[in-house]
Coordinates of C-alpha atoms in Angstrom, one line a residue:
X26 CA 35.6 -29.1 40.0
X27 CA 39.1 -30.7 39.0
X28 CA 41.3 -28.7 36.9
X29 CA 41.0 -31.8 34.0
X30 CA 36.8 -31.0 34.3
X31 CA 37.1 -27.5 33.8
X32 CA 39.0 -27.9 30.7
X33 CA 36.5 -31.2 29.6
X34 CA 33.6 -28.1 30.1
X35 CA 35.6 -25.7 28.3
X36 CA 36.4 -28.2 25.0
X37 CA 32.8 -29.0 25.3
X38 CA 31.5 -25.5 25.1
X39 CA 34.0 -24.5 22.2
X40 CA 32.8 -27.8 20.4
X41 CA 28.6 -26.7 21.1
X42 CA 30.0 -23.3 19.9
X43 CA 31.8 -24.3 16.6
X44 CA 28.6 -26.9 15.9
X45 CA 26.6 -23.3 16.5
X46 CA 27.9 -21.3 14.4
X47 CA 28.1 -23.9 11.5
X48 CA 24.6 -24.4 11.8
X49 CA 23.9 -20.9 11.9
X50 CA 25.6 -20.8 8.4
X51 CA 24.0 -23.3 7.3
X52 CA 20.5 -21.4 7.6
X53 CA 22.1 -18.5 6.4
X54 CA 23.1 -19.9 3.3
X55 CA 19.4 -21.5 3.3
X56 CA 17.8 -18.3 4.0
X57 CA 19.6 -16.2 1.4
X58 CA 18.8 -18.9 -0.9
X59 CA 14.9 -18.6 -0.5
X60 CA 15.8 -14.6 -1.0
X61 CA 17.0 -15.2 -4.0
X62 CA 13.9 -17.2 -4.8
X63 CA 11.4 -14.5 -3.7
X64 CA 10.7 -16.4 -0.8
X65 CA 11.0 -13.0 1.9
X66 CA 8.8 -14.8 4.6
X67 CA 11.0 -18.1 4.6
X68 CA 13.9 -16.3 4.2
X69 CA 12.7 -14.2 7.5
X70 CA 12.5 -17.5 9.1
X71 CA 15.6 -19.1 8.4
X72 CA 17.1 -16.0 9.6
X73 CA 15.6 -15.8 12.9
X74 CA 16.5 -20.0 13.3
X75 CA 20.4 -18.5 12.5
X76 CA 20.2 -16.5 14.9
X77 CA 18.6 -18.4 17.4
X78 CA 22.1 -20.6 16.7
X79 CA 24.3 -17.6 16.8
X80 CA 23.1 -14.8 18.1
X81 CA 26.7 -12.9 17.8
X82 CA 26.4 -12.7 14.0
X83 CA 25.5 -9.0 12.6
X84 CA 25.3 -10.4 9.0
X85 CA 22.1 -12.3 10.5
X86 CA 20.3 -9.3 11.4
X87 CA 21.2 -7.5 8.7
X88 CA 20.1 -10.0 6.1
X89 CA 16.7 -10.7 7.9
X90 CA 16.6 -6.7 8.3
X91 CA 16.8 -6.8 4.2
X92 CA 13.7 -9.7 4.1
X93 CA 11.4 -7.8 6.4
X94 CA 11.8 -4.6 3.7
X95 CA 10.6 -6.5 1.2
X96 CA 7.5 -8.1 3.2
X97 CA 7.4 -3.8 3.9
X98 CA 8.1 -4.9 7.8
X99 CA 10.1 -1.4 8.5
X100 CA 9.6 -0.9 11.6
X101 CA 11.2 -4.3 11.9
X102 CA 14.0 -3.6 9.7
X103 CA 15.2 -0.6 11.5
X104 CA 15.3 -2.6 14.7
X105 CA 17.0 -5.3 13.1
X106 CA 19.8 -2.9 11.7
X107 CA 20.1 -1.1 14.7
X108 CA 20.9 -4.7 16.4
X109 CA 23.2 -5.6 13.8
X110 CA 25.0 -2.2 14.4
X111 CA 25.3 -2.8 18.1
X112 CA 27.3 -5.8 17.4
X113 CA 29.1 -4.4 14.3
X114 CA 29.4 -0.7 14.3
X115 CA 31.1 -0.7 11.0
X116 CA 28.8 -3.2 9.2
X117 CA 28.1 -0.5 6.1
X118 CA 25.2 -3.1 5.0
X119 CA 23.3 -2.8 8.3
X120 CA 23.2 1.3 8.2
X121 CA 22.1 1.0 4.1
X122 CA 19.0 -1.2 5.2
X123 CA 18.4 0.9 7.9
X124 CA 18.2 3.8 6.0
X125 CA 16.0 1.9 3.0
X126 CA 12.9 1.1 6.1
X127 CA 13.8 5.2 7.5
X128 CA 13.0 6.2 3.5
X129 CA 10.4 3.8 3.0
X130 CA 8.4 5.5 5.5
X131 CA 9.2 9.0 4.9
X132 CA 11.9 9.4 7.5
X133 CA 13.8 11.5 5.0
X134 CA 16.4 12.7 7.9
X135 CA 17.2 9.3 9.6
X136 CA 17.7 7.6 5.7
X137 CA 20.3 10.6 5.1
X138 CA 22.2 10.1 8.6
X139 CA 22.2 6.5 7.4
X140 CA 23.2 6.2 3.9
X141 CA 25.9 8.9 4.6
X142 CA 27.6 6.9 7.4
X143 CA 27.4 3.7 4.8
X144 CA 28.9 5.3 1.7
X145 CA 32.0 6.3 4.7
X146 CA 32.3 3.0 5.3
X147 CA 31.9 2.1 1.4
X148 CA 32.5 5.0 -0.5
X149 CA 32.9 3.5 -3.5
X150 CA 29.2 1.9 -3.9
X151 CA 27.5 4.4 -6.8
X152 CA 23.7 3.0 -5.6
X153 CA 24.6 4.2 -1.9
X154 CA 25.5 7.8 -3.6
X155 CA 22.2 7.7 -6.0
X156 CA 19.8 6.7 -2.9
X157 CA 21.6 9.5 -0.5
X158 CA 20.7 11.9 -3.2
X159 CA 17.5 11.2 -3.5
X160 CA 16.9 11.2 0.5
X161 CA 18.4 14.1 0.4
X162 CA 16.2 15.8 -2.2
X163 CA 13.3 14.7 -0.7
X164 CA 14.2 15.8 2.6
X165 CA 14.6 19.4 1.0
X166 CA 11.3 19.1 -0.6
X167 CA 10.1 18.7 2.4
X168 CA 11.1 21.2 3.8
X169 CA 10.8 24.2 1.0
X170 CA 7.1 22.4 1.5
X171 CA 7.3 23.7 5.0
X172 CA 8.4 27.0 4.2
X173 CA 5.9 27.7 1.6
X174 CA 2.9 26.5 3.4
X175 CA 0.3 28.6 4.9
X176 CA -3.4 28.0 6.7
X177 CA -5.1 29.6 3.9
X178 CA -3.5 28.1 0.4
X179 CA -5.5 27.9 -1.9
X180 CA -6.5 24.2 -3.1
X181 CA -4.7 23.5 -6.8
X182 CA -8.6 21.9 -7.8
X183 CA -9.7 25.3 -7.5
X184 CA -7.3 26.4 -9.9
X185 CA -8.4 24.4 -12.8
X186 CA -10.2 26.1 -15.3
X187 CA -11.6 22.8 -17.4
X188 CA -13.2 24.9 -20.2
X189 CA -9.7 26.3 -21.3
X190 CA -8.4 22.7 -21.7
X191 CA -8.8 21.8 -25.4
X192 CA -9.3 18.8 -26.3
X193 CA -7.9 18.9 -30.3
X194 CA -9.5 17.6 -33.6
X195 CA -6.5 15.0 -34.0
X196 CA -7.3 13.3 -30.3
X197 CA -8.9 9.9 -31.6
X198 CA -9.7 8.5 -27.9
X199 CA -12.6 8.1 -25.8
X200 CA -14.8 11.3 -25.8
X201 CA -17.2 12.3 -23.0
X202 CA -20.0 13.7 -24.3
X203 CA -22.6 17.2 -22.7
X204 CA -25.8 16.8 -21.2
X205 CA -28.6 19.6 -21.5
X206 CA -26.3 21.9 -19.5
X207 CA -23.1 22.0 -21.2
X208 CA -21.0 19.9 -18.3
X209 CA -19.4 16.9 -20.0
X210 CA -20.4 13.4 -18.3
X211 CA -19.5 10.1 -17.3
X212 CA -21.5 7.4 -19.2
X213 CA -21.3 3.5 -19.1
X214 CA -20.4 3.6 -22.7
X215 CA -17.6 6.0 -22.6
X216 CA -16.3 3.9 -19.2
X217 CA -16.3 1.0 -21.3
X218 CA -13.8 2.7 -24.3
X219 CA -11.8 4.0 -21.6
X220 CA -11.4 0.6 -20.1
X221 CA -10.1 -0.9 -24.0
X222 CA -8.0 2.2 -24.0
X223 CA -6.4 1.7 -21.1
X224 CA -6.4 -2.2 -22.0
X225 CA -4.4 -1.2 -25.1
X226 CA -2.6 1.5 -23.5
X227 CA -3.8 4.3 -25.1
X228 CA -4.3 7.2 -22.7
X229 CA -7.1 9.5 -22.3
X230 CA -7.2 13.3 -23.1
X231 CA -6.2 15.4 -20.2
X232 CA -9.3 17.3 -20.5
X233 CA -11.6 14.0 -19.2
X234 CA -9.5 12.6 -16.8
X235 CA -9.4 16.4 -15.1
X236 CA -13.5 16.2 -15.6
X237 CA -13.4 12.6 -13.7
X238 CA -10.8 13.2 -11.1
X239 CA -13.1 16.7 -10.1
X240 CA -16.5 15.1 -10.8
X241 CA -15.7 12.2 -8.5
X242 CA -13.7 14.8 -5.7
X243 CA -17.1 16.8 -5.5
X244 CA -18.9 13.2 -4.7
X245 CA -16.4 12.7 -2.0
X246 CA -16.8 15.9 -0.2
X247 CA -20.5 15.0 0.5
X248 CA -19.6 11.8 2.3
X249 CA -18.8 11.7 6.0
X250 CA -15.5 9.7 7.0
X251 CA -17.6 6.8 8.5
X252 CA -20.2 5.7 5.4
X253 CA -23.0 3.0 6.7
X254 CA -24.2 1.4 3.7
X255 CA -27.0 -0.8 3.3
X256 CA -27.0 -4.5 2.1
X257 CA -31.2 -5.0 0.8
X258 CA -32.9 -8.5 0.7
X259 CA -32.0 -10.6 -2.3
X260 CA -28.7 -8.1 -3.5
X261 CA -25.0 -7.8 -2.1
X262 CA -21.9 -6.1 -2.2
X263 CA -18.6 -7.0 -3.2
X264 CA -15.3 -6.0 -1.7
X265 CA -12.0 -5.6 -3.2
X266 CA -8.7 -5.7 -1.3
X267 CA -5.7 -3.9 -2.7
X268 CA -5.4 -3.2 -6.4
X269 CA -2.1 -1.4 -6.5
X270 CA -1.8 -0.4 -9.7
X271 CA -2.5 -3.7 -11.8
X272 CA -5.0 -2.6 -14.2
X273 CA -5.3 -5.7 -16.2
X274 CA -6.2 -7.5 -12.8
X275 CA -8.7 -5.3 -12.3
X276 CA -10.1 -6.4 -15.7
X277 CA -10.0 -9.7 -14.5
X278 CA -12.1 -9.1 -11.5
X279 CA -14.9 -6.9 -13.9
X280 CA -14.6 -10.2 -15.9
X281 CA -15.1 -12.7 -13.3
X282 CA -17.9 -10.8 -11.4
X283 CA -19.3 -8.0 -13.6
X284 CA -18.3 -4.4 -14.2
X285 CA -19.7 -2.2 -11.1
X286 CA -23.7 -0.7 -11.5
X287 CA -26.5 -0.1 -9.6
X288 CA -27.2 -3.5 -9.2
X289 CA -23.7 -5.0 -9.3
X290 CA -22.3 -2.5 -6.2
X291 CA -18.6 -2.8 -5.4
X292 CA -16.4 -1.5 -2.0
X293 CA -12.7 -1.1 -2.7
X294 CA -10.7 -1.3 0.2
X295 CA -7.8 1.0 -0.5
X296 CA -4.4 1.1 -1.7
X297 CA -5.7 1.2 -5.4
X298 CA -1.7 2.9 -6.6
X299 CA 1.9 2.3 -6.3
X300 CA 3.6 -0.3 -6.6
X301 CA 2.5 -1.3 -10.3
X302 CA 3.0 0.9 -13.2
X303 CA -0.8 1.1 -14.1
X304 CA -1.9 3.3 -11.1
X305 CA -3.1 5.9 -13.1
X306 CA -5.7 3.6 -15.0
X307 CA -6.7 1.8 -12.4
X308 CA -7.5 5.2 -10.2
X309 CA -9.3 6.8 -13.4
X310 CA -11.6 3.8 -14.0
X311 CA -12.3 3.9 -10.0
X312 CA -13.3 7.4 -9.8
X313 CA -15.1 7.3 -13.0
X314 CA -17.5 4.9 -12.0
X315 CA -17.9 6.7 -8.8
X316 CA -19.0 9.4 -11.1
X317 CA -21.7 7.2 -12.9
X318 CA -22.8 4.9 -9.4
X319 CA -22.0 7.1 -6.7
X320 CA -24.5 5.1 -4.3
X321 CA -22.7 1.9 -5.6
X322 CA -18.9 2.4 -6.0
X323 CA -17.5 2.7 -2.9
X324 CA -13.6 3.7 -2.1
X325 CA -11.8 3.3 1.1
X326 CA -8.8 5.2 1.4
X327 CA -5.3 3.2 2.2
X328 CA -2.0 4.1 3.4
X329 CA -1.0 4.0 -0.3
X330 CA -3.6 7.5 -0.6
X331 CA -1.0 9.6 0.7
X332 CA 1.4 11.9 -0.5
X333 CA 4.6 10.2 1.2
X334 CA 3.8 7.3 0.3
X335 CA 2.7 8.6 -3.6
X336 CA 6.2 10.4 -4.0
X337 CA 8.3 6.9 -3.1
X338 CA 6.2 4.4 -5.0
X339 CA 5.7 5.7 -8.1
X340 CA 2.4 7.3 -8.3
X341 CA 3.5 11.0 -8.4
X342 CA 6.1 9.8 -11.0
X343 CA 3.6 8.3 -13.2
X344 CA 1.2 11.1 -13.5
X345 CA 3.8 13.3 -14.5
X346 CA 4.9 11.0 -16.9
X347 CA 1.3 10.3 -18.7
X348 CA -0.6 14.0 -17.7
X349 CA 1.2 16.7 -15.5
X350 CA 2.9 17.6 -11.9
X351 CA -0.4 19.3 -11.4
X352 CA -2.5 16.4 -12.1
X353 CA -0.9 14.7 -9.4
X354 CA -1.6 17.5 -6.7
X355 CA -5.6 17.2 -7.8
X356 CA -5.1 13.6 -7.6
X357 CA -3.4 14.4 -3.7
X358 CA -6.0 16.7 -2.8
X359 CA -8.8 14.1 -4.5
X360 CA -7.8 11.3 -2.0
X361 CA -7.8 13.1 1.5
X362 CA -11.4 13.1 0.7
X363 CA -11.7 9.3 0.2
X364 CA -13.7 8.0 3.6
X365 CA -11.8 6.2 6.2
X366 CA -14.0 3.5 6.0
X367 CA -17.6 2.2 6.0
X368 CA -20.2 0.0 8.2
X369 CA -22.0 -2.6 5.7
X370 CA -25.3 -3.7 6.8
X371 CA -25.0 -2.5 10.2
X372 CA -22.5 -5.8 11.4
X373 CA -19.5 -5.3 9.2
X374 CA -16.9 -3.0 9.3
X375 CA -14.7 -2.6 6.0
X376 CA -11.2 -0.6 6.7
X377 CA -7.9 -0.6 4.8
X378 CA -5.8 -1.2 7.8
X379 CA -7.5 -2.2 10.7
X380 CA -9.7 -0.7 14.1
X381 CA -8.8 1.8 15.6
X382 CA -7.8 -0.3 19.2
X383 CA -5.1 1.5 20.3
X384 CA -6.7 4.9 20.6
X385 CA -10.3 2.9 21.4
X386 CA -12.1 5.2 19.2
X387 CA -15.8 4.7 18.8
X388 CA -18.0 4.6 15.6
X389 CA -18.9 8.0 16.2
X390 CA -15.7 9.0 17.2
X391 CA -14.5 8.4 13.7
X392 CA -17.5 9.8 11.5
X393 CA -17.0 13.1 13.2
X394 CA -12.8 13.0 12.2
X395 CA -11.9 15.9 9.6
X396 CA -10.3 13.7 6.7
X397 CA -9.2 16.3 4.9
X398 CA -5.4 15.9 5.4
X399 CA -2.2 13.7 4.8
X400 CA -2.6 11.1 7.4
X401 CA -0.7 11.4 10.8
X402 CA 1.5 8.7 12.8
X403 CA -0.9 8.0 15.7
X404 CA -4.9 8.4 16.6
X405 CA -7.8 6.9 14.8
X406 CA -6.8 8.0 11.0
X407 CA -3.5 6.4 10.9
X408 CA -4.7 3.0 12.9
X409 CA -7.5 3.1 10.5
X410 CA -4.7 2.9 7.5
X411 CA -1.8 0.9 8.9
X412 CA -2.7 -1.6 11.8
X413 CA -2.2 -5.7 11.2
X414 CA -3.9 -8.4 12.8
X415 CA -1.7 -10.7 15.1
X416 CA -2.4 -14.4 16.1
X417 CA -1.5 -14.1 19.8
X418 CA -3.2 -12.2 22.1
X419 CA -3.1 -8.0 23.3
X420 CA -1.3 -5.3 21.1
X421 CA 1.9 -4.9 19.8
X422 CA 3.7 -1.9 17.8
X423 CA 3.3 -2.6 14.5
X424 CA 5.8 -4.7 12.2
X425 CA 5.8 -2.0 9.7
X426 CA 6.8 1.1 11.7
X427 CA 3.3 2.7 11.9
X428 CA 0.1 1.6 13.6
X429 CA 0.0 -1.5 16.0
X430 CA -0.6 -5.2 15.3
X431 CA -3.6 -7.0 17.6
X432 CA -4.6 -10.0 18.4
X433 CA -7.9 -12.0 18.5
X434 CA -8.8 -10.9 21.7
X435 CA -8.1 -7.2 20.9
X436 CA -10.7 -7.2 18.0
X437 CA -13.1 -9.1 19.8
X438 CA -13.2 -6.8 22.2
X439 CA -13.3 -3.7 20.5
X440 CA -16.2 -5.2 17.5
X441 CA -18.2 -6.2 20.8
X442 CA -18.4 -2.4 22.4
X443 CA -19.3 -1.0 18.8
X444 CA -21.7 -3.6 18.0
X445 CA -20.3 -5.5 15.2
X446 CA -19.9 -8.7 14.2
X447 CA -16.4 -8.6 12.2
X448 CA -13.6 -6.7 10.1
X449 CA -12.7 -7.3 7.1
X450 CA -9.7 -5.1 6.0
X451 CA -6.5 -5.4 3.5
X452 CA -3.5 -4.0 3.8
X453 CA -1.1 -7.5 3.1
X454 CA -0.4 -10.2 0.8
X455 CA -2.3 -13.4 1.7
X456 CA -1.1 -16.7 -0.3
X457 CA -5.0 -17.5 -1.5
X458 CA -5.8 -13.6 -1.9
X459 CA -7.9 -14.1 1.5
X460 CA -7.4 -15.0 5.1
X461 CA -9.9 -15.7 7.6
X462 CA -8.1 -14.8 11.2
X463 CA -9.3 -14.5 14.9
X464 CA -11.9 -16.6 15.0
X465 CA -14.1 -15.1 12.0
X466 CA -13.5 -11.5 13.9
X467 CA -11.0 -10.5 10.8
X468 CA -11.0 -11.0 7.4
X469 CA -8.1 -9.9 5.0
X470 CA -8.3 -9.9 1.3
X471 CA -5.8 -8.6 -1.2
X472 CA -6.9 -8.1 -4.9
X473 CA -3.7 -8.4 -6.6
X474 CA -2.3 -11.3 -7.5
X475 CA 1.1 -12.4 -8.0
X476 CA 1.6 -8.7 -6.3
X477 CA 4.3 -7.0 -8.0
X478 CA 5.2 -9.9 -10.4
X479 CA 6.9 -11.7 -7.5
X480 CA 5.0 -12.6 -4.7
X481 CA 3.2 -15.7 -6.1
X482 CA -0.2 -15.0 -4.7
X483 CA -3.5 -15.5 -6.0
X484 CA -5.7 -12.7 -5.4
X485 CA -9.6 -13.0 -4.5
X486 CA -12.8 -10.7 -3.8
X487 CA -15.4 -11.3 -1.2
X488 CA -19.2 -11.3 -2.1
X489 CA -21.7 -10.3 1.0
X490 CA -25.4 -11.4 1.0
X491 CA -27.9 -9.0 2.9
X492 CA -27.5 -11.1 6.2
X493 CA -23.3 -9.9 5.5
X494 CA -22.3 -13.7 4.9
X495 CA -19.0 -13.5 2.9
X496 CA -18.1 -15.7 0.3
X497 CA -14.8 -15.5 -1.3
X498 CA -13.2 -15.9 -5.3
X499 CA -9.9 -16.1 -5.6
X500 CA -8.1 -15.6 -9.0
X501 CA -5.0 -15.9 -10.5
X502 CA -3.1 -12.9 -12.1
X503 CA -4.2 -11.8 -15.8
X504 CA -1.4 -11.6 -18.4
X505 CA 0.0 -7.7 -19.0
X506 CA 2.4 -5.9 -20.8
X507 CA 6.2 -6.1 -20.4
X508 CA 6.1 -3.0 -17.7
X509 CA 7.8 -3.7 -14.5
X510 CA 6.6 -2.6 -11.5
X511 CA 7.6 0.7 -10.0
X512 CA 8.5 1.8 -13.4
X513 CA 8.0 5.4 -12.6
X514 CA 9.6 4.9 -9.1
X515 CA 12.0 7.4 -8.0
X516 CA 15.5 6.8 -9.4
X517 CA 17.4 4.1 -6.9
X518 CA 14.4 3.5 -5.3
X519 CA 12.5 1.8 -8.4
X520 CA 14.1 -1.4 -7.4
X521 CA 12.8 -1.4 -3.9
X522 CA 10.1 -4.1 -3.8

């Protein structure tokens, strides 16, 4: 090659490389628009075409590391910070949304190394100071936690003594009323005054909701982790996705298909707190009709039913600000007794997450787990909590961090060796509330709409028949107070959505 070609070659390169980079911006520009819209998925995807363009850029990653927190893609996050560090070591933006997906999923230690070696970079930034002292209190908590533990503590339900909590003349709520024994019970009509309390938020007397949350753990200690449950001739069964906290959609649903009894069964699919700023009602009303139809309110527990999850997203904050710190450990120690999931009419596996594929545990394998704990990072339990369906094929670590994404192929597989015909699980925000995936193999549905007052989407319900046909409602989200969501969220981190 001539010397005047290799310069022609070099002009040309700088000329596809200048045209690069502008186009890069150009998404860029485009993707932080649809941010600012709401829009985290597009936004993810104009990102990725940027970088596609320009793959030298560390603002790219960082930015699409910022989307996939809010579509709760940390596992993706941290890799895309980590990338944007490797090409920037002192971009102070890529270690703070690194260590946002490390707190986000309880990684208390890696969010601390993080935000500290942002607020060198940016010292003057108060909200980098305000998160690293809350990562750092929480990774204290943890571990005077630690410290304190031993095999043998004693349960805080066991320390409740409901008879010396007085429920006073001036309390004008709801009242539960004695059978011929003494014990205080859960009616239908005393669910239904709760449900206008709550509606007008009004609160019920500490007393009850102690005599529902320990009435309801009792039922839950009886059940195995697995729970078969039959689908007669000529009734059905309806299945909620996530609720998180959005009471008045939960009305909406009761209004749409009927409040839960013994004819009118319901299954909901986990993840029933957080997130919204009505967690409390919506987990009371749950248990309390567990109370009056435990044969016909069923409740899977999701990755939301967990303490580290509870202390980030506003759960624990909310109890303490309506009832008490110790309500909250009662309400801990209630949901590691929530089942894992349940087998409906013999073909149908409902789960919060997804199967457990990676580990290839059986049916059997899974009613024989001990539930009663915080859920771990690996095996059956946390696959059954945290995995997401994939369109292409084989398995994948998950998007989120925990648990692994898997494709058609995958669930076909694994549904054929434990004879069933399908999963339907929750766990995400779908556009119409539902999504049909795989085939007909999986089934997602997500029960609350325009999820955190951003998101757009409608929600829905599925009805099964006794042959386990589903048929789907989707609904729009019911007007509510003027509470944001994540009102009781942890200082800096009530913002995080």
């Amino acid at each position: 090659m001539t010397a005047e070609a290799i310069v022609q070659v070099s002009l040309q390169e700088r000329q596809m490389s200048k045209q690069s980079v502008q186009t890069a911006d150009q998404l860029k520009q485009e993707g932080n628009q649809a941010f600012k819209d709401k829009h985290y998925a597009h936004a993810q995807l104009l990102y990725s075409k940027a970088i596609e363009a320009d793959p030298s850029n560390a603002v790219l990653f960082g930015n699409r590391a910022f989307a996939a927190i809010r579509l709760e893609e940390f596992g993706s996050a941290i890799a895309d910070a980590s990338k944007a560090l490797e090409l920037d070591p002192k971009y102070a933006k890529a270690y703070y949304r690194r260590g946002d997906a490390s707190y986000a999923l309880g990684h208390f230690k890696d969010a601390v190394r993080d935000f500290r070696a942002a607020i060198r970079l940016a010292p003057s930034d108060p909200d980098l100071r305000r998160k690293l002292a809350e990562a750092e209190k929480e990774q204290k908590r943890l571990a005077f936690e630690k410290a304190l533990a031993t095999p043998d503590e004693k349960p805080v339900s066991d320390e409740i003594v409901l008879e010396d909590i007085i429920v006073e003349d001036s309390y004008d709520g709801p009242r539960m009323e004695a059978d011929e024994n003494g014990q205080l019970r859960v009616t239908l009509e005393f669910i239904k005054a709760m449900l206008q309390a709550f509606k007008e938020e009004r609160l019920i007397h500490r007393r009850y909701a102690f005599e529902i949350i320990l009435q309801a753990q009792a039922i839950l200690k009886q059940l195995p982790s697995l729970v078969d449950i039959d689908v007669p001739a000529d009734t059905h069964l309806t299945v909620c996705g996530d609720t998180h906290g959005q009471f008045y959609d939960l009305l909406r649903i009761f209004d749409l298909n009927g409040l839960p009894s013994d004819t009118n069964p319901y299954l909901f699919n986990g993840d029933f707190v957080d997130r919204g700023s009505w967690s409390v009602e919506i987990i009371l009303s749950l248990l309390a009709f567990k109370c009056l139809y435990p044969q016909h309110l069923h409740l899977t527990r999701g990755n939301h039913e967990a303490k580290s999850m509870n202390t980030i997203y506003g759960f624990v904050g909310e109890v303490k600000h309506k009832y008490t710190a110790q309500m909250a450990d009662v309400f801990r120690e209630t949901f590691c007794w929530l089942p894992l999931g349940f087998v409906v009419g013999g073909k149908v596996l409902v789960v919060h997450g997804g199967p457990p594929v990676a580990c290839n545990a059986t049916l059997d394998e899974v009613r024989k787990l001990d539930r009663n704990r915080e859920p771990p990072e690996d095996g059956p339990m946390c696959e059954m909590m945290w995995n997401d369906p994939m369109d292409g094929p084989g398995m994948v670590p998950n998007k989120r961090g925990v648990g692994v994404a898997f494709g058609p192929d995958v669930a076909k597989r694994w549904l054929e060796a434990n004879g069933l015909q399908m999963v339907v699980r929750s766990h995400e925000v779908k556009e119409e509330g539902f999504e049909v995936a795989h085939g007909g193999y999986t089934i997602t549905v997500f029960s609350a709409p325009n999820y955190c007052d951003q998101m757009g989407n409608k929600g829905a319900f599925i009805r099964f028949d006794s042959d386990c046909t589903p048929s789907f409602t989707k609904f729009d989200a019911a007007p509510h107070p003027d509470k944001r969501p994540m009102a009781y969220a942890a200082g800096a981190w009530s913002s995080m959505l």
